[in-house]
Coordinates of C-alpha atoms in Angstrom, one line a residue:
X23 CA 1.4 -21.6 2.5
X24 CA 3.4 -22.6 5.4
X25 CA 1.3 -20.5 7.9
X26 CA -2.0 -19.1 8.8
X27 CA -3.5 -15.4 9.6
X28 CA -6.2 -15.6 11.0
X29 CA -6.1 -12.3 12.6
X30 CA -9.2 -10.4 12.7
X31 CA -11.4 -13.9 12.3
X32 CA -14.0 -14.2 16.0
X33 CA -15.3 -17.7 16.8
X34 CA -19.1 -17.9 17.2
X35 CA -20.4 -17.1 20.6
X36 CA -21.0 -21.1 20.7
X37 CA -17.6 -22.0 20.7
X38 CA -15.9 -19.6 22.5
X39 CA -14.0 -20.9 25.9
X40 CA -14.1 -19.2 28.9
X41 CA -10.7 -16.5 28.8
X42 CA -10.9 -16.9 24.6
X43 CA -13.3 -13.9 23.8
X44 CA -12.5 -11.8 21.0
X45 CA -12.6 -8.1 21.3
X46 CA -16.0 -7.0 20.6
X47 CA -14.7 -4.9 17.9
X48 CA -14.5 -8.1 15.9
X49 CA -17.7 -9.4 14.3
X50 CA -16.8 -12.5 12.8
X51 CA -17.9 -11.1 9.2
X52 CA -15.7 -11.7 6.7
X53 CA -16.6 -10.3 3.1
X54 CA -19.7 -11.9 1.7
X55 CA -19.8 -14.3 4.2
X56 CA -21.6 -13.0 7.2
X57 CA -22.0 -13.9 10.6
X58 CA -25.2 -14.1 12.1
X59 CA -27.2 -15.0 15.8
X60 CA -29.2 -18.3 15.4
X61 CA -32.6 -17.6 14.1
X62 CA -34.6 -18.2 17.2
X63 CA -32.0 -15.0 18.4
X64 CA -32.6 -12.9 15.1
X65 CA -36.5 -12.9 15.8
X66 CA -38.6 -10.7 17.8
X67 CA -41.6 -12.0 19.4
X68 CA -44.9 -10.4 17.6
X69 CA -43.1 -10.2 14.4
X70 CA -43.9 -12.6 11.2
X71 CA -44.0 -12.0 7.8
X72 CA -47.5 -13.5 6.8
X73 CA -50.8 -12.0 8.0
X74 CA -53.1 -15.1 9.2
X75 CA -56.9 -14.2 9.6
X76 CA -58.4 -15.3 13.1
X77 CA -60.2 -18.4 12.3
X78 CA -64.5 -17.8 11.5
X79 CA -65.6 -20.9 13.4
X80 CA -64.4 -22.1 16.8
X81 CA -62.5 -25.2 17.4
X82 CA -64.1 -28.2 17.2
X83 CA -65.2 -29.9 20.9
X84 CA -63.5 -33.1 19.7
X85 CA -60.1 -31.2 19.0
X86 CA -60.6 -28.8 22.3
X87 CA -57.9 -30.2 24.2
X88 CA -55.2 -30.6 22.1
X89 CA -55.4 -26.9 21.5
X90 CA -52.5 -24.7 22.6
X91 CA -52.2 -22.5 26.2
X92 CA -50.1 -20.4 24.4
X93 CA -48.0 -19.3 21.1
X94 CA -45.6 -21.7 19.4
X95 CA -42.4 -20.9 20.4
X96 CA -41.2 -19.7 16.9
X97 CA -38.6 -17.3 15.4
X98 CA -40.6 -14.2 14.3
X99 CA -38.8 -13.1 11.5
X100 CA -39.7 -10.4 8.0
X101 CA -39.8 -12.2 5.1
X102 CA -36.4 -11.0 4.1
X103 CA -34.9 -11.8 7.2
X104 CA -36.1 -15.2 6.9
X105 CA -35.0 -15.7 3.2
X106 CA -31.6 -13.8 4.1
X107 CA -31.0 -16.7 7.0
X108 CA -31.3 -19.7 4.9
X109 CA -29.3 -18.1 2.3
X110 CA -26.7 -17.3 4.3
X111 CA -26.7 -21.1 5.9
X112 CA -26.6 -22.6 2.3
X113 CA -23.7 -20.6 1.3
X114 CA -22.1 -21.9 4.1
X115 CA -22.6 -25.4 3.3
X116 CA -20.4 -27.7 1.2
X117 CA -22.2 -29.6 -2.0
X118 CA -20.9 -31.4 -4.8
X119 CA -21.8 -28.9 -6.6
X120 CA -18.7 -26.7 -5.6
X121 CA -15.9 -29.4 -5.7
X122 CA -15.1 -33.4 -4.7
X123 CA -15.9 -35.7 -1.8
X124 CA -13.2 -37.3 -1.6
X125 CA -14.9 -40.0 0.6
X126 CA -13.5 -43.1 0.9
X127 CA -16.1 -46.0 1.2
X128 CA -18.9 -43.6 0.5
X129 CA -19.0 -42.9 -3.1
X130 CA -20.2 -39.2 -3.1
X131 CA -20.2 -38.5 -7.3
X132 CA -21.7 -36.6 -9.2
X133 CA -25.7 -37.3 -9.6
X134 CA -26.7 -36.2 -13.1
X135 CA -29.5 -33.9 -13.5
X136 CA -31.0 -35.9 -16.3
X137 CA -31.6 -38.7 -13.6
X138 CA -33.2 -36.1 -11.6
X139 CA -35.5 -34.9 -14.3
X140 CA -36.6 -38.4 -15.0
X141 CA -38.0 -39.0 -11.3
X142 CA -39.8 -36.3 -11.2
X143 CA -42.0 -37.1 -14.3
X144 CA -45.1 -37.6 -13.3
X145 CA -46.2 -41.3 -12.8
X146 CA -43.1 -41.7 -11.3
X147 CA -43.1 -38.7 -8.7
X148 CA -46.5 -38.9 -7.7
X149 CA -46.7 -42.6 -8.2
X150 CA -49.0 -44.4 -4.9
X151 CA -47.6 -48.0 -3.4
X152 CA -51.7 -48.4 -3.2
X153 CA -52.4 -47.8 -6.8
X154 CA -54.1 -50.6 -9.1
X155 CA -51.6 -52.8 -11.1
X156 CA -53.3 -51.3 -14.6
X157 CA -52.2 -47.7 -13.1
X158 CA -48.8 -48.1 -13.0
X159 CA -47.6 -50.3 -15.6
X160 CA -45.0 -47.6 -16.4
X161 CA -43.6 -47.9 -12.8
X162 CA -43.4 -51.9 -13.0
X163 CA -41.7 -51.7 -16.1
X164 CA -38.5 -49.8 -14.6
X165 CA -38.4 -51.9 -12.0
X166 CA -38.4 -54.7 -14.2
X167 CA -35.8 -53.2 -16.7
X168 CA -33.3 -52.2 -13.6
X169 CA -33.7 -55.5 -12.4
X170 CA -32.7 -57.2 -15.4
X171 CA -29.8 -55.2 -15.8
X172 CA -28.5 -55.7 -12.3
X173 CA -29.0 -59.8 -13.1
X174 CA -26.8 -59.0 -16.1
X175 CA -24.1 -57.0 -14.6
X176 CA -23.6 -59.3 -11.9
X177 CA -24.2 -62.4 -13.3
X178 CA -26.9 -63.7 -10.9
X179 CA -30.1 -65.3 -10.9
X180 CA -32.7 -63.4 -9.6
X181 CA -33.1 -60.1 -7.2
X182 CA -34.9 -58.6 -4.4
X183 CA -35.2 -54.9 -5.6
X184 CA -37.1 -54.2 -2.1
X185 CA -34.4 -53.4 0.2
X186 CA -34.0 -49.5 1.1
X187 CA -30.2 -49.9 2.2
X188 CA -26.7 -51.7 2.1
X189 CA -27.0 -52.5 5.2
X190 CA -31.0 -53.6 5.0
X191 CA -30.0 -55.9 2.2
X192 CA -27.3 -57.1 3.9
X193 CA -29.8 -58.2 6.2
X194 CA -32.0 -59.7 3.4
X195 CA -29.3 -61.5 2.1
X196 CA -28.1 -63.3 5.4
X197 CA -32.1 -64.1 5.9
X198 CA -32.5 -65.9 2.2
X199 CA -29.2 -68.1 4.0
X200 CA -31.0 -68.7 6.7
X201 CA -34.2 -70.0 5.0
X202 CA -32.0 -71.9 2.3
X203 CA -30.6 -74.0 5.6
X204 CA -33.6 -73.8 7.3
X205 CA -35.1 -75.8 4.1
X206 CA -32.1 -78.1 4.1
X207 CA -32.8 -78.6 7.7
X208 CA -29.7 -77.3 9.5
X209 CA -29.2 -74.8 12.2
X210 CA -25.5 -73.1 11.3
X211 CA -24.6 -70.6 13.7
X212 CA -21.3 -68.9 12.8
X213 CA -20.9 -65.9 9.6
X214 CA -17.2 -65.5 8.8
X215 CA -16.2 -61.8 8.6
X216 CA -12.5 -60.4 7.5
X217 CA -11.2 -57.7 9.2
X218 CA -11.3 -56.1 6.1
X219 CA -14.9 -55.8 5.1
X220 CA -16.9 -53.1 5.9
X221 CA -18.4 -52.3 9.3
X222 CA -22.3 -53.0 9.0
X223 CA -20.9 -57.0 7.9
X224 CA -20.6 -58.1 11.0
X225 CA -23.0 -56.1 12.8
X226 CA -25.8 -57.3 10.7
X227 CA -24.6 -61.1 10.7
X228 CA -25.3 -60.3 14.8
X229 CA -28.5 -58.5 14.3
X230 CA -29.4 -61.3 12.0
X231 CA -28.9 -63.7 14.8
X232 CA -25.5 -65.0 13.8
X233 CA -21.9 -65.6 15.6
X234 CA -19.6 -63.5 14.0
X235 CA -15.8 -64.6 14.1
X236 CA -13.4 -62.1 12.2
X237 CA -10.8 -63.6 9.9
X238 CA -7.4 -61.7 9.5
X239 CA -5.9 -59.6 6.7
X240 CA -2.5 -60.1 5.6
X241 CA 0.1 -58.1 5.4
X242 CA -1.2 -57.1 1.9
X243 CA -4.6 -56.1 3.0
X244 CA -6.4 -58.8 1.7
X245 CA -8.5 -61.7 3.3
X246 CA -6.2 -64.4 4.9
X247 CA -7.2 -67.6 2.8
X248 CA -5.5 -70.3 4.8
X249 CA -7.2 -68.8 8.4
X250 CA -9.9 -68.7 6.5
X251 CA -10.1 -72.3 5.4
X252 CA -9.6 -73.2 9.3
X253 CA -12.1 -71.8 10.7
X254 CA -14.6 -73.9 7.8
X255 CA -17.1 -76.0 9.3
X256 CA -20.2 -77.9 9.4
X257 CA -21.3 -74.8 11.5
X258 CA -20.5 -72.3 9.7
X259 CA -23.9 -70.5 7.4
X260 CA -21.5 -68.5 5.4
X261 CA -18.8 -65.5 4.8
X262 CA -19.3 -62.2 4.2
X263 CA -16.5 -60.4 2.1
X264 CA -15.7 -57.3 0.6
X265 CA -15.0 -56.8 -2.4
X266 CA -12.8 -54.5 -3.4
X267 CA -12.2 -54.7 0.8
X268 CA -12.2 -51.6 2.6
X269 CA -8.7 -50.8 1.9
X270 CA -9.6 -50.2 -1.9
X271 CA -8.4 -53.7 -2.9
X272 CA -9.4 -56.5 -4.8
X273 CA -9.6 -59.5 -3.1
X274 CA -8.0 -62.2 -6.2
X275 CA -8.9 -65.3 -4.2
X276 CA -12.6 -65.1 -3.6
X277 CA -13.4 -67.7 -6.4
X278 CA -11.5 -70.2 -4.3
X279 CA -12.6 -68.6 -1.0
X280 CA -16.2 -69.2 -2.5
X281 CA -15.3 -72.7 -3.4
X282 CA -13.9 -73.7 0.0
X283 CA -16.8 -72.3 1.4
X284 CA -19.6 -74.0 -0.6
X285 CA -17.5 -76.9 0.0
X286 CA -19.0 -77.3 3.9
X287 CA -22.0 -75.9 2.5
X288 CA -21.9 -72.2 3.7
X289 CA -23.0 -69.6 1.2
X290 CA -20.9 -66.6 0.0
X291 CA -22.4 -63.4 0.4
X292 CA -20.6 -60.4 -1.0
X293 CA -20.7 -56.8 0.3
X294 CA -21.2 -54.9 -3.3
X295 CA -21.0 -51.1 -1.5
X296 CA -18.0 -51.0 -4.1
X297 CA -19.4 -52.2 -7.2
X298 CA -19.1 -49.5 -8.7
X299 CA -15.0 -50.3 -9.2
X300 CA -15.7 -53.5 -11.1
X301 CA -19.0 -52.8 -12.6
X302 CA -18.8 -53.9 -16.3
X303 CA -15.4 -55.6 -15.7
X304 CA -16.1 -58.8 -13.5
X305 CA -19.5 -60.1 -12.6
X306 CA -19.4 -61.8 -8.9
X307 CA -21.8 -64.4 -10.1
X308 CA -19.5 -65.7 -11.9
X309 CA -16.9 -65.7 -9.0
X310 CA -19.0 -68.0 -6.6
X311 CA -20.9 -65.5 -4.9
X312 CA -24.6 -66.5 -3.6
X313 CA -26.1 -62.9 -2.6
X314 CA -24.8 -59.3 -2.7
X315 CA -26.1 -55.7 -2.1
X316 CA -26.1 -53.0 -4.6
X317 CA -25.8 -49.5 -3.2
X318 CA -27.6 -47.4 -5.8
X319 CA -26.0 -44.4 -5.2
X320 CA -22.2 -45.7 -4.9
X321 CA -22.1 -47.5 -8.5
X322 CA -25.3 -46.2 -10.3
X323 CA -25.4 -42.2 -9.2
X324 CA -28.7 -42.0 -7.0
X325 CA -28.4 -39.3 -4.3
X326 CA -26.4 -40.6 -1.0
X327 CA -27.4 -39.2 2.5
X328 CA -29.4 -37.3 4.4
X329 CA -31.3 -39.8 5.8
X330 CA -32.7 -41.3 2.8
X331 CA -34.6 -42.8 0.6
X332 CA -31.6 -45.3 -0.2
X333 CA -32.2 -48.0 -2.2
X334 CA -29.8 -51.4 -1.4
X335 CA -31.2 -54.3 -4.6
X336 CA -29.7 -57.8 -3.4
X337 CA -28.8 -60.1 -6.3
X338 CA -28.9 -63.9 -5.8
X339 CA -27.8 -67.1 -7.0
X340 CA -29.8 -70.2 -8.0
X341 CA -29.6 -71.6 -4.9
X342 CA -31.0 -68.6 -3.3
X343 CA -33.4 -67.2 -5.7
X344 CA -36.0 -69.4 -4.6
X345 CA -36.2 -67.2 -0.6
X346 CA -36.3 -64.4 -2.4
X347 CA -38.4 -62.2 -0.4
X348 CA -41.8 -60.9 -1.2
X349 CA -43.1 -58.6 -3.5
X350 CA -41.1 -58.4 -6.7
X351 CA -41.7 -58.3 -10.4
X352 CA -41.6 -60.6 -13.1
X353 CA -42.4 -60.9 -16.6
X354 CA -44.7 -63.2 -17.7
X355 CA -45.5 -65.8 -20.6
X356 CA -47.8 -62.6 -22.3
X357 CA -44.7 -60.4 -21.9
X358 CA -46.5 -58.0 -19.7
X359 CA -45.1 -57.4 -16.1
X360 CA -46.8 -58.5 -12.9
X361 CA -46.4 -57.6 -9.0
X362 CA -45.6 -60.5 -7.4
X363 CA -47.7 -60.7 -4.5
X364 CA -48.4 -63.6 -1.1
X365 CA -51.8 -63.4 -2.4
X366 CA -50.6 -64.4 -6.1
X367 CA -47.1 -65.7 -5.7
X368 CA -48.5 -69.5 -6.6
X369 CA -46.1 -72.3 -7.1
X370 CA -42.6 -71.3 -7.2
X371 CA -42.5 -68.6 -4.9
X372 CA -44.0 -70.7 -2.0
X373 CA -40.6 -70.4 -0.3
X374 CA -39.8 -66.3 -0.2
X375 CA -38.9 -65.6 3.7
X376 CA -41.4 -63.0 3.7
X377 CA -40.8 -59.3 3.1
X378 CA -38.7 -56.4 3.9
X379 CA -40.9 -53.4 3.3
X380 CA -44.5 -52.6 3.3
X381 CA -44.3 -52.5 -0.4
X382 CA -42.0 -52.2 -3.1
X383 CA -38.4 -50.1 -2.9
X384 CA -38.0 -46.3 -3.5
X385 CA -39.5 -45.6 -6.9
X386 CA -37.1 -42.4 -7.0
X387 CA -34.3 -44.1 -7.1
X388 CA -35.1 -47.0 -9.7
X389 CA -35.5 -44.1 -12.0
X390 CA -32.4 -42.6 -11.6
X391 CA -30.4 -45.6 -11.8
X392 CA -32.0 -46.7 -14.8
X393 CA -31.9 -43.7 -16.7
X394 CA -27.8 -43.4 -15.2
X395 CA -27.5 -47.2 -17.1
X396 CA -29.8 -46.4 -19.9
X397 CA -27.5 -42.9 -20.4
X398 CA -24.3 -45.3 -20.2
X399 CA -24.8 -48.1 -21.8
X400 CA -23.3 -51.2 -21.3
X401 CA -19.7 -49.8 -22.2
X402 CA -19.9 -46.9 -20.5
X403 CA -20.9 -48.1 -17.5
X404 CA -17.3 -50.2 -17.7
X405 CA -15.7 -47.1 -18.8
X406 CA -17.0 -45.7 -15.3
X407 CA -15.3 -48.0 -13.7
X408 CA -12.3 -47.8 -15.0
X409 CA -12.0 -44.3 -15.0
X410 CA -12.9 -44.3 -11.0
X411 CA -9.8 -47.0 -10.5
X412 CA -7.5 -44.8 -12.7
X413 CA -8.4 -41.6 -10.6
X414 CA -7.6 -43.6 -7.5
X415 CA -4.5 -44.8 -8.7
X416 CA -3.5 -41.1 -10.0
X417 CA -4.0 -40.0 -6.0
X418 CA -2.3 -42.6 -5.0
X419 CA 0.8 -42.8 -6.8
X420 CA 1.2 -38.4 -6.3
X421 CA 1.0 -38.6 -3.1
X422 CA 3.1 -42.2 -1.6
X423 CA 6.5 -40.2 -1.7
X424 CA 4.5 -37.8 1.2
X425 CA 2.1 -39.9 2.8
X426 CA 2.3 -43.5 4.0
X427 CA 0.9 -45.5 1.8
X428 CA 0.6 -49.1 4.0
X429 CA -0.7 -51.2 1.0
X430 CA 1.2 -48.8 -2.2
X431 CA 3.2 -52.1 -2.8
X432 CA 0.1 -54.6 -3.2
X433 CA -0.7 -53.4 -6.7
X434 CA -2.6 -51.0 -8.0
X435 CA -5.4 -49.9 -5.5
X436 CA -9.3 -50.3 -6.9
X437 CA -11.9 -47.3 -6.3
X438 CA -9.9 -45.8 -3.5
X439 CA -6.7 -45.2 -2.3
X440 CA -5.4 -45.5 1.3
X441 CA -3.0 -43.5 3.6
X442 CA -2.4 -43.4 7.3
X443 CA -0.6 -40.8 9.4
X444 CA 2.4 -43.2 10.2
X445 CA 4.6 -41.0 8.5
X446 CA 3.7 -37.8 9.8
X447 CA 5.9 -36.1 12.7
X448 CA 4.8 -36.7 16.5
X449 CA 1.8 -34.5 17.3
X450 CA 0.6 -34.4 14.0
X451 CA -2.4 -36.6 13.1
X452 CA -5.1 -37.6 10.6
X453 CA -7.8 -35.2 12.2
X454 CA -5.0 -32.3 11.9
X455 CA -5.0 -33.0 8.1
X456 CA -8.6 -33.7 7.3
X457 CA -9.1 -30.4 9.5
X458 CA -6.0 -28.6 7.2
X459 CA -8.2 -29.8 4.2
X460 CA -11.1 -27.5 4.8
X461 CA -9.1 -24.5 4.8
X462 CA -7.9 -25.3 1.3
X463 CA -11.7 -25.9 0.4
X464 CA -12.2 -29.2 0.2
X465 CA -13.9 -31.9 2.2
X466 CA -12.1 -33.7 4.1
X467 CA -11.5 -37.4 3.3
X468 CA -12.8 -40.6 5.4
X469 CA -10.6 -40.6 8.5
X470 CA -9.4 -43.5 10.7
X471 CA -11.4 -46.1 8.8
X472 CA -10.1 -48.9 7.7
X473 CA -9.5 -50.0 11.4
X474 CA -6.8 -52.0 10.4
X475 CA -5.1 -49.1 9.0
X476 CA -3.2 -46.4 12.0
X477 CA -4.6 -43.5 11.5
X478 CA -6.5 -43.9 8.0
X479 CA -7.0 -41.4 5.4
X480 CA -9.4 -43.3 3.0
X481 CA -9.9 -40.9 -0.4
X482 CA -11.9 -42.0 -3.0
X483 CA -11.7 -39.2 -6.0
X484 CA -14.8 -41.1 -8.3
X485 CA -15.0 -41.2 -11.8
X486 CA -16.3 -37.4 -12.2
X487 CA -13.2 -35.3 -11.2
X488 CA -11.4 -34.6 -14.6
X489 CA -7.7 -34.4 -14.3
X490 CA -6.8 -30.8 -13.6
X491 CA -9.5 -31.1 -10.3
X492 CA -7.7 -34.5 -9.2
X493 CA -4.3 -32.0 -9.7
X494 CA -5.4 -29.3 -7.4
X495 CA -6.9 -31.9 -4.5
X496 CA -3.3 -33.5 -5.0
X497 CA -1.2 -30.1 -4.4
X498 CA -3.1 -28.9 -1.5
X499 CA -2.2 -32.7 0.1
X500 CA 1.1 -32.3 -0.9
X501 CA 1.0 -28.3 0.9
X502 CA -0.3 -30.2 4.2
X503 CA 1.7 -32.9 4.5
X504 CA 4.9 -30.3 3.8
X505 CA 3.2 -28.2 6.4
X506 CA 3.0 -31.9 8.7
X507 CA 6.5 -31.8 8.5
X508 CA 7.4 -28.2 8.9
X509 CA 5.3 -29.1 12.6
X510 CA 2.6 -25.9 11.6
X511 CA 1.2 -25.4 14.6
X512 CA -1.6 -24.2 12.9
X513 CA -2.6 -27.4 11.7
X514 CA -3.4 -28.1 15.3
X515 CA -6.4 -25.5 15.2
X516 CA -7.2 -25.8 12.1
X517 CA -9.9 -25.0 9.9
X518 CA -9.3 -21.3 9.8
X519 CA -11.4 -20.0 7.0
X520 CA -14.4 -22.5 7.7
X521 CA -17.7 -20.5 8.9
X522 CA -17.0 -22.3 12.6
X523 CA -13.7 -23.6 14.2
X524 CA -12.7 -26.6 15.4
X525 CA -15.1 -28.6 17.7
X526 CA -14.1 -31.0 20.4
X527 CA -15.1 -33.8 18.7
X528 CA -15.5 -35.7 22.3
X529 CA -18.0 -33.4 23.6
X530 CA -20.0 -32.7 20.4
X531 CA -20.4 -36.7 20.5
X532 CA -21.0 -37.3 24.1
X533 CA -22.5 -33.7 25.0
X534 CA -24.4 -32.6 22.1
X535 CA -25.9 -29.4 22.0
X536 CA -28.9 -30.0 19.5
X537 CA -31.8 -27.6 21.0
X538 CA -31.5 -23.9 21.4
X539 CA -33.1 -23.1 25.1
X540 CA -34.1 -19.6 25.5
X541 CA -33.0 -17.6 28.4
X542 CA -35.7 -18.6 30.6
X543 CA -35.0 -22.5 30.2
X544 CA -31.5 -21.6 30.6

């Protein structure tokens, strides 16, 4: 396909310029997928599709003035139009369900319905954070089996299963360092950060009340060990890598970056957002690292986005274990497991920081990953992993003779592979590719991210795309970057075929239009 038609396609009336209306004639319909007015538009004022008695008693005095002047201001819709709508909008929305995310850094695979059939059983669904101990044994028990296995896998000492985030226990992990020095009686100021881990590191190192100074990556697009090892100090708290970095790499020298680093007495903490490469293959612990995150729904298939609930477990080291924070579950000496409380934490856990939560982690998604492990096994979760790196490296290797490649010479790549838009022609760029992608229906890729990369284009295929999928992601690439260099000048309004065009991505950020305003606050 070297061109597009897109005659007789109209854009909605929302993102049509001034002197760019299409002839009325033109409805925007296009087969089964239609276009429609928003739904406050579709409605009629008086019209609802539920009758709702007048209500018997009048409203209480106490509740008198918060009651309404007038009607809510709500889309009155049949019942049919109503279903119709949000049919229509979830046709028009892309799932993993239809085909990949090819997100790079963000791990969108394949969540197995089994997992999902497990958290809804009940005890675990309707499980209450305020329920007796005795009530919820059950719960306690996964909690304490997916903790155990995460010990294992990684080859640490204890964890804090509390943390609702990578980034939140990123921020428990830098606040067990800062107890552990606080104990030893030191004030260290400074986290080391490489350009090449992942955004949140520094940010939380600076929430956490750290100076952050950034180390370089070298030309291979790994950490820098010699600038590393100046910048070593009796100041410094710690490091926080990536690993595999952000440019789908594995870093080879973070036992001896570890070691340099505990040397001066920092602490290693490791960003594990891209566990789920190594997983079964090398345990950090055993590679010097002191604390690191586990995103749930990267390496062990819990649902990722929409706001939450995430779940980010933070494994430690001996020398960390003991800040742990508060609660978390142990076994005891009669084999039964106990909730670990300040009320009941005793001797031994007299030095936890505290807590992150109210109470004890998202439930949901400790059932999931455990029954994803449970489902694997200990082989099969390594056999994830290296089917994810071999995917990766598949990508990779079909598409460096058409796509700039800046680290294709470093090795093989990890979870991910990288491109940038160095290669393209002038006036071609990343957005016009990831925007070309959607009209060959897929998702677009993770674009300009890595920083260090011009112009990134950050795909990570998972473990979950068989072959022939990986195949047709891989031609339509190859069609766009032939397209690139053809200079399509439809690439540069592209997506076509997608239910709106293309945005100005500086005004939707900047001047977002999130409210719809009827004509008379117009």
């Amino acid at each position: 396909m070297s061109g597009v038609n897109t005659a007789g396609w109209r854009p909605s009336m929302n993102e049509v310029a001034p002197g760019d209306m299409a002839p009325a004639t033109q409805s925007g319909d296009r087969a089964l997928m239609l276009e429609e007015a928003l739904i406050f538009e579709l409605g009629c004022e008086g019209q609802t599709g539920v009758d709702i008695e007048a209500p018997s008693k009048a409203v209480s005095p106490a509740l008198s003035k918060f009651r309404r002047k007038a009607a809510p201001a709500l889309p009155g819709l049949s019942e049919p139009e109503a279903v119709r709508h949000y049919t229509r909008l979830s046709r028009q929305n892309y799932g993993i369900d239809l085909g990949p995310f090819p997100l790079g850094s963000c791990t969108m695979k394949h969540n197995p319905r089994l997992n999902e059939k497990m958290a809804r059983l009940p005890g675990f669904a309707d499980v209450h954070p305020l329920q007796p101990q005795k009530t919820v044994e059950g719960a306690l028990e996964v909690i304490e089996q997916l903790a155990d296995w995460l010990m294992k896998l990684t080859g640490m000492a204890s964890v804090a299963m509390s943390p609702k985030a990578g980034a939140h226990g990123e921020l428990c992990g830098l606040l067990c360092i800062r107890a552990a020095l606080d104990a030893r009686g030191e004030s260290r100021e400074i986290v080391l950060v490489p350009e090449s881990a992942h955004g949140t590191n520094p940010a939380t190192a600076a929430f956490a009340g750290f100076k952050v100074q950034a180390i370089p990556a070298t030309p291979e697009g790994r950490v820098d060990l010699e600038a590393l090892k100046e910048k070593l100090g009796p100041d410094v708290a710690g490091v926080m890598i990536t690993n595999p970095n952000t440019c789908g790499l594995f870093e080879p020298d973070l036992k001896e970056i570890a070691d340099a680093v505990h040397e001066v007495g920092g602490y290693v903490y490791c960003d594990g957002a891209n566990f789920n490469a190594i997983v079964g293959r090398v345990r950090p612990g055993d590679l010097g690292v002191d604390a690191m995150h586990i995103n749930l729904h990267k390496t062990f298939s819990t649902p990722h986005g929409g706001g939450g609930p995430g779940a980010g477990p933070v494994v430690l080291s001996e020398a960390l274990a003991p800040y742990a924070p508060l609660p978390f579950v142990t076994r005891g000496e009669d084999g039964e497991v106990h909730l670990v409380e300040e009320e009941n934490r005793g001797e031994g856990h007299e030095r936890a920081f505290g807590r992150m939560v109210a109470f004890h982690g998202q439930m949901g998604m400790f059932t999931r990953a455990l029954a994803y492990i449970l489902s694997h096994g200990a082989d099969g979760l390594k056999q994830v992993s290296e089917d994810a790196v071999l995917n990766a490296n598949y990508i990779l290797r079909s598409l460096e003779d058409v796509l700039e490649a800046p680290f294709g010479k470093s090795g093989p790549c990890m979870h991910e592979a990288l491109f940038s838009d160095a290669g393209l022609p002038e006036g071609i760029s990343t957005l016009d590719i990831a925007k070309g992608l959607i009209d060959e229906g897929f998702h677009p890729m993770t674009v300009y991210f890595p920083l260090v990369v011009k112009g990134a284009m950050l795909i990570e295929p998972t473990e979950t795309e068989s072959k022939q999928g990986l195949d047709r992601f891989i031609a339509s690439m190859r069609n766009l970057a032939q397209r690139a260099q053809e200079q399509d000048e439809s690439l540069h309004t592209a997506p076509h075929f997608a239910p709106r065009r293309r945005l100005d991505e500086t005004r939707a950020a900047r001047k977002p239009v999130l409210v719809w305003k009827g004509d008379e606050a117009a």
